[in-house]
Short mmCIF file of C-alpha atoms in Angstrom, two decimals:
data_model
loop_
_atom_site.label_atom_id
_atom_site.label_comp_id
_atom_site.label_asym_id
_atom_site.label_seq_id
_atom_site.Cartn_x
_atom_site.Cartn_y
_atom_site.Cartn_z
CA UNK Z 1 -11.82 13.96 -19.80
CA UNK Z 2 -14.49 11.24 -19.93
CA UNK Z 3 -17.08 13.70 -21.25
CA UNK Z 4 -15.22 15.64 -23.97
CA UNK Z 5 -13.29 12.61 -25.35
CA UNK Z 6 -15.66 9.64 -24.91
CA UNK Z 7 -18.99 11.37 -24.28
CA UNK Z 8 -19.39 9.83 -20.84
CA UNK Z 9 -21.19 12.44 -18.69
CA UNK Z 10 -22.10 10.27 -15.70
CA UNK Z 11 -20.53 11.96 -12.63
CA UNK Z 12 -19.76 8.53 -11.19
CA UNK Z 13 -18.06 7.20 -14.34
CA UNK Z 14 -14.79 7.26 -12.47
CA UNK Z 15 -16.24 4.54 -10.17
CA UNK Z 16 -15.77 1.95 -12.91
CA UNK Z 17 -12.18 3.04 -13.39
CA UNK Z 18 -11.40 2.72 -9.65
CA UNK Z 19 -13.10 -0.65 -9.48
CA UNK Z 20 -11.31 -2.10 -12.52
CA UNK Z 21 -7.94 -0.74 -11.38
CA UNK Z 22 -8.30 -1.94 -7.80
CA UNK Z 23 -9.56 -5.39 -8.74
CA UNK Z 24 -6.76 -5.97 -11.28
CA UNK Z 25 -4.08 -4.65 -9.00
CA UNK Z 26 -5.25 -6.78 -6.06
CA UNK Z 27 -5.17 -9.98 -8.13
CA UNK Z 28 -1.76 -9.02 -9.56
CA UNK Z 29 -0.38 -8.42 -6.07
CA UNK Z 30 -1.28 -11.92 -4.98
CA UNK Z 31 0.08 -13.48 -8.11
CA UNK Z 32 3.30 -11.45 -7.91
CA UNK Z 33 3.96 -12.50 -4.33
CA UNK Z 34 3.57 -16.19 -5.16
CA UNK Z 35 5.55 -16.16 -8.37
CA UNK Z 36 8.39 -13.95 -7.06
CA UNK Z 37 9.11 -16.56 -4.41
CA UNK Z 38 9.26 -19.28 -7.03
CA UNK Z 39 10.82 -17.64 -10.07
CA UNK Z 40 12.55 -14.56 -8.65
CA UNK Z 41 11.75 -10.87 -8.32
CA UNK Z 42 13.34 -9.47 -11.50
CA UNK Z 43 11.19 -11.40 -13.99
CA UNK Z 44 8.01 -10.23 -12.24
CA UNK Z 45 9.15 -6.60 -12.34
CA UNK Z 46 9.98 -6.89 -16.03
CA UNK Z 47 6.59 -8.56 -16.77
CA UNK Z 48 4.71 -5.83 -14.89
CA UNK Z 49 6.53 -3.09 -16.76
CA UNK Z 50 5.96 -4.75 -20.11
CA UNK Z 51 2.19 -5.11 -19.47
CA UNK Z 52 2.07 -1.36 -18.80
CA UNK Z 53 3.38 -0.37 -22.25
CA UNK Z 54 0.25 -1.08 -24.32
CA UNK Z 55 -2.12 0.46 -21.74
CA UNK Z 56 -1.81 4.10 -22.87
CA UNK Z 57 -1.98 2.94 -26.48
CA UNK Z 58 -5.19 1.05 -25.80
CA UNK Z 59 -6.72 4.08 -24.01
CA UNK Z 60 -5.62 6.35 -26.84
CA UNK Z 61 -7.56 4.33 -29.45
CA UNK Z 62 -10.51 3.45 -27.17
CA UNK Z 63 -13.84 4.06 -28.97
CA UNK Z 64 -15.88 4.36 -25.77
CA UNK Z 65 -15.65 4.51 -21.96
CA UNK Z 66 -16.22 0.76 -21.48
CA UNK Z 67 -13.14 0.08 -23.57
CA UNK Z 68 -11.14 2.53 -21.36
CA UNK Z 69 -12.37 0.66 -18.26
CA UNK Z 70 -11.21 -2.67 -19.72
CA UNK Z 71 -7.83 -1.20 -20.71
CA UNK Z 72 -7.47 0.09 -17.16
CA UNK Z 73 -7.31 -3.51 -15.98
CA UNK Z 74 -3.90 -3.66 -17.65
CA UNK Z 75 -2.78 -0.61 -15.65
CA UNK Z 76 -3.78 -2.26 -12.38
CA UNK Z 77 -2.07 -5.53 -13.31
CA UNK Z 78 1.09 -3.68 -14.34
CA UNK Z 79 1.37 -1.76 -11.11
CA UNK Z 80 0.44 -4.74 -8.97
CA UNK Z 81 3.11 -7.00 -10.46
CA UNK Z 82 5.90 -4.40 -10.64
CA UNK Z 83 5.33 -2.68 -7.27
CA UNK Z 84 4.92 -5.97 -5.34
CA UNK Z 85 8.14 -7.40 -6.77
CA UNK Z 86 10.08 -4.16 -6.26
CA UNK Z 87 9.08 -3.83 -2.60
CA UNK Z 88 10.24 -7.39 -2.05
CA UNK Z 89 13.57 -6.61 -3.73
CA UNK Z 90 14.08 -3.55 -1.51
CA UNK Z 91 13.30 -5.59 1.64
CA UNK Z 92 15.69 -8.33 0.51
CA UNK Z 93 18.46 -5.78 -0.08
CA UNK Z 94 18.12 -3.60 3.02
CA UNK Z 95 17.49 -6.49 5.40
CA UNK Z 96 15.18 -7.07 8.35
CA UNK Z 97 16.32 -4.07 10.41
CA UNK Z 98 15.36 -1.60 7.60
CA UNK Z 99 12.07 -2.92 6.33
CA UNK Z 100 10.33 0.38 7.03
CA UNK Z 101 12.93 2.26 4.98
CA UNK Z 102 12.54 -0.23 2.12
CA UNK Z 103 8.71 0.13 1.93
CA UNK Z 104 8.83 3.88 2.51
CA UNK Z 105 11.31 4.35 -0.32
CA UNK Z 106 9.10 2.55 -2.83
CA UNK Z 107 5.80 4.07 -1.73
CA UNK Z 108 7.36 7.53 -1.65
CA UNK Z 109 8.61 7.19 -5.23
CA UNK Z 110 5.25 5.88 -6.43
CA UNK Z 111 2.96 8.51 -4.91
CA UNK Z 112 5.25 11.49 -5.45
CA UNK Z 113 5.39 10.44 -9.08
CA UNK Z 114 1.63 10.05 -9.21
CA UNK Z 115 1.15 13.56 -7.81
CA UNK Z 116 3.69 15.17 -10.15
CA UNK Z 117 2.60 13.40 -13.33
CA UNK Z 118 -1.06 13.96 -12.58
CA UNK Z 119 -0.36 17.68 -12.40
CA UNK Z 120 1.82 17.66 -15.47
CA UNK Z 121 -0.76 15.61 -17.34
CA UNK Z 122 -3.41 18.26 -16.71
CA UNK Z 123 -1.04 20.95 -17.94
CA UNK Z 124 -0.16 19.01 -21.06
CA UNK Z 125 -3.83 18.41 -21.85
CA UNK Z 126 -4.58 22.13 -21.51
CA UNK Z 127 -1.75 23.04 -23.89
CA UNK Z 128 -1.88 20.23 -26.45
CA UNK Z 129 -5.33 18.76 -25.92
CA UNK Z 130 -6.36 15.47 -24.35
CA UNK Z 131 -4.89 13.42 -27.20
CA UNK Z 132 -2.32 12.32 -28.23
CA UNK Z 133 0.51 14.14 -26.37
CA UNK Z 134 -0.28 13.13 -22.73
CA UNK Z 135 -0.67 9.49 -23.69
CA UNK Z 136 2.50 9.56 -25.83
CA UNK Z 137 4.38 10.64 -22.75
CA UNK Z 138 2.88 7.73 -20.87
CA UNK Z 139 4.06 5.30 -23.59
CA UNK Z 140 7.60 6.64 -23.43
CA UNK Z 141 7.69 6.40 -19.58
CA UNK Z 142 6.31 2.85 -19.60
CA UNK Z 143 8.87 1.72 -22.18
CA UNK Z 144 11.68 3.39 -20.26
CA UNK Z 145 10.60 1.60 -17.07
CA UNK Z 146 10.52 -1.78 -18.87
CA UNK Z 147 14.05 -1.12 -20.22
CA UNK Z 148 15.42 -0.22 -16.79
CA UNK Z 149 13.97 -3.43 -15.28
CA UNK Z 150 16.18 -5.47 -17.59
CA UNK Z 151 19.33 -4.13 -15.88
CA UNK Z 152 18.16 -4.94 -12.36
CA UNK Z 153 19.71 -7.86 -10.46
CA UNK Z 154 17.50 -10.45 -8.87
CA UNK Z 155 17.51 -10.65 -5.04
CA UNK Z 156 16.15 -14.14 -4.50
CA UNK Z 157 19.69 -15.32 -3.67
CA UNK Z 158 19.71 -12.82 -0.78
CA UNK Z 159 16.56 -14.54 0.55
CA UNK Z 160 18.36 -17.87 0.42
CA UNK Z 161 21.20 -16.44 2.45
CA UNK Z 162 18.77 -14.95 4.97
CA UNK Z 163 16.92 -18.24 5.34
CA UNK Z 164 20.15 -20.10 5.73
CA UNK Z 165 21.29 -18.04 8.68
CA UNK Z 166 17.98 -17.26 10.38
CA UNK Z 167 15.49 -20.07 10.54
CA UNK Z 168 13.06 -19.77 13.46
CA UNK Z 169 13.89 -21.15 16.85
CA UNK Z 170 11.20 -20.92 19.50
CA UNK Z 171 12.28 -20.14 23.05
CA UNK Z 172 10.62 -21.68 26.12
CA UNK Z 173 11.23 -18.99 28.76
CA UNK Z 174 13.12 -20.52 31.64
CA UNK Z 175 11.73 -19.47 35.05
CA UNK Z 176 15.18 -18.26 36.08
CA UNK Z 177 15.56 -16.07 33.02
CA UNK Z 178 13.37 -12.95 32.95
CA UNK Z 179 11.75 -11.82 29.69
CA UNK Z 180 13.52 -8.42 29.97
CA UNK Z 181 17.13 -9.68 30.17
CA UNK Z 182 16.56 -12.46 27.69
CA UNK Z 183 16.95 -10.00 24.83
CA UNK Z 184 20.54 -9.33 25.91
CA UNK Z 185 21.56 -13.00 25.86
CA UNK Z 186 23.14 -14.72 22.89
CA UNK Z 187 22.00 -18.24 21.95
CA UNK Z 188 24.66 -20.89 21.29
CA UNK Z 189 24.68 -24.60 20.40
CA UNK Z 190 25.40 -25.34 24.08
CA UNK Z 191 22.22 -23.78 25.38
CA UNK Z 192 20.11 -26.07 27.52
CA UNK Z 193 17.50 -28.18 25.63
CA UNK Z 194 15.01 -27.11 28.30
CA UNK Z 195 15.37 -23.57 27.11
CA UNK Z 196 15.97 -23.92 23.35
CA UNK Z 197 13.64 -26.06 21.24
CA UNK Z 198 13.56 -26.27 17.46
CA UNK Z 199 10.27 -25.61 15.69
CA UNK Z 200 8.81 -25.82 12.25
CA UNK Z 201 7.76 -22.75 10.39
CA UNK Z 202 4.06 -23.52 11.07
CA UNK Z 203 4.81 -23.78 14.78
CA UNK Z 204 6.66 -20.50 14.64
CA UNK Z 205 3.89 -18.63 12.89
CA UNK Z 206 1.07 -19.93 15.04
CA UNK Z 207 3.02 -19.68 18.29
CA UNK Z 208 2.64 -16.62 20.47
CA UNK Z 209 6.00 -17.16 22.14
CA UNK Z 210 9.00 -14.92 21.69
CA UNK Z 211 10.99 -15.98 18.64
CA UNK Z 212 14.77 -15.74 18.21
CA UNK Z 213 16.96 -16.54 15.23
CA UNK Z 214 20.19 -18.53 15.03
CA UNK Z 215 21.95 -20.90 12.63
CA UNK Z 216 19.80 -23.94 11.83
CA UNK Z 217 20.62 -27.61 11.67
CA UNK Z 218 20.09 -29.76 8.62
CA UNK Z 219 17.02 -31.27 10.28
CA UNK Z 220 15.49 -27.82 10.64
CA UNK Z 221 16.17 -26.97 6.99
CA UNK Z 222 14.13 -30.00 5.90
CA UNK Z 223 11.19 -28.80 7.98
CA UNK Z 224 10.89 -25.52 6.05
CA UNK Z 225 8.76 -26.95 3.21
CA UNK Z 226 5.19 -25.75 3.50
CA UNK Z 227 2.55 -25.81 0.79
CA UNK Z 228 0.95 -22.56 -0.41
CA UNK Z 229 -2.27 -23.51 1.29
CA UNK Z 230 -0.43 -23.92 4.61
CA UNK Z 231 1.25 -20.55 4.21
CA UNK Z 232 -2.09 -18.84 3.44
CA UNK Z 233 -3.73 -20.54 6.43
CA UNK Z 234 -0.79 -19.51 8.63
CA UNK Z 235 -1.11 -15.89 7.51
CA UNK Z 236 -4.84 -15.71 8.33
CA UNK Z 237 -4.18 -17.56 11.56
CA UNK Z 238 -1.75 -14.85 12.64
CA UNK Z 239 -3.59 -12.15 14.65
CA UNK Z 240 -0.95 -9.45 13.85
CA UNK Z 241 -1.21 -10.09 10.07
CA UNK Z 242 -5.00 -10.09 10.17
CA UNK Z 243 -5.05 -6.74 11.98
CA UNK Z 244 -2.63 -5.30 9.43
CA UNK Z 245 -4.77 -6.65 6.60
CA UNK Z 246 -7.93 -5.10 8.00
CA UNK Z 247 -6.18 -1.73 8.68
CA UNK Z 248 -4.64 -1.66 5.17
CA UNK Z 249 -7.96 -2.51 3.56
CA UNK Z 250 -9.76 0.27 5.46
CA UNK Z 251 -7.07 2.76 4.37
CA UNK Z 252 -7.65 1.84 0.74
CA UNK Z 253 -11.43 1.99 1.20
CA UNK Z 254 -10.85 5.61 2.09
CA UNK Z 255 -8.64 6.13 -1.00
CA UNK Z 256 -11.11 4.44 -3.36
CA UNK Z 257 -13.81 6.65 -1.96
CA UNK Z 258 -11.60 9.73 -2.18
CA UNK Z 259 -10.88 9.27 -5.89
CA UNK Z 260 -14.59 9.03 -6.65
CA UNK Z 261 -16.15 11.42 -4.13
CA UNK Z 262 -13.73 14.24 -3.45
CA UNK Z 263 -13.79 15.94 -6.88
CA UNK Z 264 -17.59 15.66 -7.02
CA UNK Z 265 -17.95 16.83 -3.43
CA UNK Z 266 -15.95 19.99 -4.08
CA UNK Z 267 -17.39 20.78 -7.49
CA UNK Z 268 -21.00 19.70 -7.39
CA UNK Z 269 -21.87 20.23 -3.75
CA UNK Z 270 -19.88 23.45 -3.01
CA UNK Z 271 -19.09 24.95 -6.44
CA UNK Z 272 -15.27 24.94 -6.16
CA UNK Z 273 -13.43 25.91 -9.37
CA UNK Z 274 -11.59 23.12 -11.25
CA UNK Z 275 -8.14 24.66 -10.80
CA UNK Z 276 -8.73 24.90 -7.04
CA UNK Z 277 -9.84 21.28 -7.00
CA UNK Z 278 -6.62 20.41 -8.78
CA UNK Z 279 -4.57 21.97 -6.05
CA UNK Z 280 -6.60 20.37 -3.28
CA UNK Z 281 -6.31 16.93 -4.92
CA UNK Z 282 -2.56 17.47 -5.40
CA UNK Z 283 -1.69 18.26 -1.76
CA UNK Z 284 -3.04 14.94 -0.48
CA UNK Z 285 -0.91 12.44 -2.49
CA UNK Z 286 2.09 14.79 -2.44
CA UNK Z 287 2.24 15.11 1.31
CA UNK Z 288 1.47 11.40 1.72
CA UNK Z 289 4.21 10.43 -0.78
CA UNK Z 290 7.00 12.61 0.59
CA UNK Z 291 6.47 11.83 4.26
CA UNK Z 292 6.43 8.03 3.74
CA UNK Z 293 10.17 8.10 3.30
CA UNK Z 294 10.57 9.41 6.85
CA UNK Z 295 7.76 7.53 8.58
CA UNK Z 296 8.91 4.19 7.22
CA UNK Z 297 12.43 4.78 8.44
CA UNK Z 298 11.26 6.03 11.85
CA UNK Z 299 9.10 2.94 12.35
CA UNK Z 300 12.28 0.84 12.20
CA UNK Z 301 13.47 2.64 15.34
CA UNK Z 302 10.18 3.23 17.16
CA UNK Z 303 7.23 0.94 17.78
CA UNK Z 304 5.20 0.45 14.60
CA UNK Z 305 1.99 0.45 16.68
CA UNK Z 306 2.43 4.18 17.51
CA UNK Z 307 2.41 5.04 13.81
CA UNK Z 308 -0.57 2.80 13.02
CA UNK Z 309 -2.77 4.13 15.80
CA UNK Z 310 -1.88 7.80 15.25
CA UNK Z 311 -2.19 7.46 11.47
CA UNK Z 312 -5.64 5.98 11.57
CA UNK Z 313 -6.77 8.55 14.14
CA UNK Z 314 -5.41 11.42 12.07
CA UNK Z 315 -7.14 10.21 8.89
CA UNK Z 316 -10.46 9.61 10.59
CA UNK Z 317 -10.50 13.06 12.19
CA UNK Z 318 -9.41 14.70 8.95
CA UNK Z 319 -12.32 13.16 7.04
CA UNK Z 320 -14.71 14.17 9.83
CA UNK Z 321 -13.57 17.78 9.58
CA UNK Z 322 -13.82 17.71 5.80
CA UNK Z 323 -17.47 16.69 5.97
CA UNK Z 324 -18.52 19.23 8.61
CA UNK Z 325 -16.42 22.28 7.58
CA UNK Z 326 -18.90 23.57 4.97
CA UNK Z 327 -21.73 23.55 7.51
CA UNK Z 328 -19.68 25.55 10.05
CA UNK Z 329 -17.69 27.95 7.82
CA UNK Z 330 -19.74 30.06 5.34
CA UNK Z 331 -16.89 32.08 3.87
CA UNK Z 332 -15.63 30.40 0.62
CA UNK Z 333 -12.02 31.44 1.04
CA UNK Z 334 -11.81 30.19 4.64
CA UNK Z 335 -13.56 26.98 3.68
CA UNK Z 336 -11.08 26.26 0.89
CA UNK Z 337 -8.13 27.08 3.17
CA UNK Z 338 -9.43 24.69 5.79
CA UNK Z 339 -9.98 21.98 3.23
CA UNK Z 340 -6.41 22.44 2.10
CA UNK Z 341 -5.08 21.84 5.61
CA UNK Z 342 -7.50 19.00 6.14
CA UNK Z 343 -6.20 17.22 3.05
CA UNK Z 344 -2.64 17.96 4.20
CA UNK Z 345 -3.34 16.20 7.51
CA UNK Z 346 -5.13 13.39 5.64
CA UNK Z 347 -1.88 12.89 3.72
CA UNK Z 348 0.15 12.96 6.92
CA UNK Z 349 -2.12 10.36 8.48
CA UNK Z 350 -1.84 8.11 5.41
CA UNK Z 351 1.96 8.49 5.46
CA UNK Z 352 2.06 7.43 9.08
CA UNK Z 353 0.52 4.04 8.31
CA UNK Z 354 0.96 3.14 4.61
CA UNK Z 355 4.57 1.94 4.67
CA UNK Z 356 4.45 0.88 8.33
CA UNK Z 357 1.67 -1.70 7.92
CA UNK Z 358 3.55 -3.43 5.07
CA UNK Z 359 6.74 -3.45 7.18
CA UNK Z 360 4.78 -4.90 10.09
CA UNK Z 361 3.52 -7.73 7.90
CA UNK Z 362 7.07 -8.38 6.74
CA UNK Z 363 8.15 -8.61 10.40
CA UNK Z 364 5.72 -11.50 10.85
CA UNK Z 365 6.50 -13.52 7.75
CA UNK Z 366 9.61 -15.74 7.45
CA UNK Z 367 11.99 -14.78 4.67
CA UNK Z 368 11.35 -17.99 2.70
CA UNK Z 369 7.67 -17.01 2.31
CA UNK Z 370 8.01 -13.26 2.24
CA UNK Z 371 6.59 -12.91 -1.28
CA UNK Z 372 3.47 -14.93 -0.50
CA UNK Z 373 2.88 -13.16 2.81
CA UNK Z 374 3.32 -9.66 1.38
CA UNK Z 375 1.21 -10.68 -1.67
CA UNK Z 376 -1.68 -11.77 0.53
CA UNK Z 377 -1.57 -8.49 2.42
CA UNK Z 378 -1.37 -6.34 -0.74
CA UNK Z 379 -4.19 -8.34 -2.34
CA UNK Z 380 -6.56 -7.68 0.58
CA UNK Z 381 -5.38 -4.08 0.95
CA UNK Z 382 -6.04 -3.16 -2.67
CA UNK Z 383 -9.44 -4.79 -2.70
CA UNK Z 384 -10.22 -1.83 -0.49
CA UNK Z 385 -10.22 0.34 -3.63
CA UNK Z 386 -13.14 -1.72 -4.95
CA UNK Z 387 -15.01 -1.55 -1.68
CA UNK Z 388 -14.42 2.21 -1.40
CA UNK Z 389 -15.68 2.87 -4.91
CA UNK Z 390 -18.80 0.79 -4.24
CA UNK Z 391 -19.41 2.68 -0.98
CA UNK Z 392 -19.09 5.97 -2.89
CA UNK Z 393 -21.66 4.77 -5.45
CA UNK Z 394 -24.04 3.48 -2.76
CA UNK Z 395 -24.34 6.70 -0.80
CA UNK Z 396 -25.97 9.40 -2.87
CA UNK Z 397 -25.02 12.09 -0.40
CA UNK Z 398 -21.24 12.55 -0.63
CA UNK Z 399 -20.90 13.96 2.90
CA UNK Z 400 -22.43 10.74 4.26
CA UNK Z 401 -19.93 8.62 2.30
CA UNK Z 402 -17.06 10.67 3.78
CA UNK Z 403 -18.48 10.26 7.29
CA UNK Z 404 -18.71 6.46 6.80
CA UNK Z 405 -15.04 6.35 5.80
CA UNK Z 406 -14.18 8.51 8.84
CA UNK Z 407 -16.02 6.16 11.15
CA UNK Z 408 -14.21 3.09 9.73
CA UNK Z 409 -10.79 4.69 10.18
CA UNK Z 410 -11.58 5.84 13.71
CA UNK Z 411 -12.75 2.29 14.49
CA UNK Z 412 -9.45 0.91 13.20
CA UNK Z 413 -7.45 3.34 15.39
#
């Protein structure tokens, strides 16, 4: 579309789109997390949806590709604000035992919609042309989303209730009490001071001890006031959160690279027809989107670590096979079939980790600072789009770029 509409024939023109989108979305994620804790979730969702309305209009009237790239900043900001606030609302509503379901539900709806509307957008452009029908549909959908956001109820009051009944209490393990049977014991106000000690939120985050939750005293409530700088330092001082941030960022490095490299890899390097490329590029986000609903829920019942390790390993091996398949298989039909299944497994691997990492971060962050903690993770994660696009532009040989992404994912696993 860049060439016939705006005269942009550079094969890596999409790199600027990925970079602008990823950068704007990352910044919006961080801002959304901070503001949603302060002003509530609903207003941030509505703001994100409203910002998205003029984006298709701006692209529709864009005189050149640079204007499209700038307009795409609005798309990234819109998705960052709305998606971050919505995932917080879902976690608030479903509670701490169903965080995986909450994240999986949102990510499933996002990426299944991306897959479906990307496919429909291509069909509409083939029937009616690139302009104005496909963009008119985008305007209608953006306006409809903004309208729906006005009827949503804010969930910040649910956070207040959760904070009120579950401030952190650190447990000094008594020598008589084993770590295994401690999980079955209930804490009461009469528990021995030698066993139960109150702690501030900063102590809780930076402590490596087992943490339990019970009703707080008034003194504890007064200790729950941390500055944003303290919260940010606590996040990056938490090993679990840092590992999640690195893993999420590497996952999006792969996605940023995939958006830029995959179509060029199939078309330019191996002469695959455009309609076949469309199918290949559809199976990845579709499988990823659908399966997130199940992997997120399953991670609430099973160790999240199993999903993270297996997901990274599956993605890394899938990219490795994608790069080497053409050099092993000479038959075009067999090659395309293997690429199809490789992308299917790439989607499965992504589904294994994408909602689970975010749920794991939520496990580590106290409810009072959930927005800031999730916002920090989502900011770092989506900066991976920028890094991935830059990696794609740096390596002239596309197979090498895919192998680099494979190595990073296998390293994470």
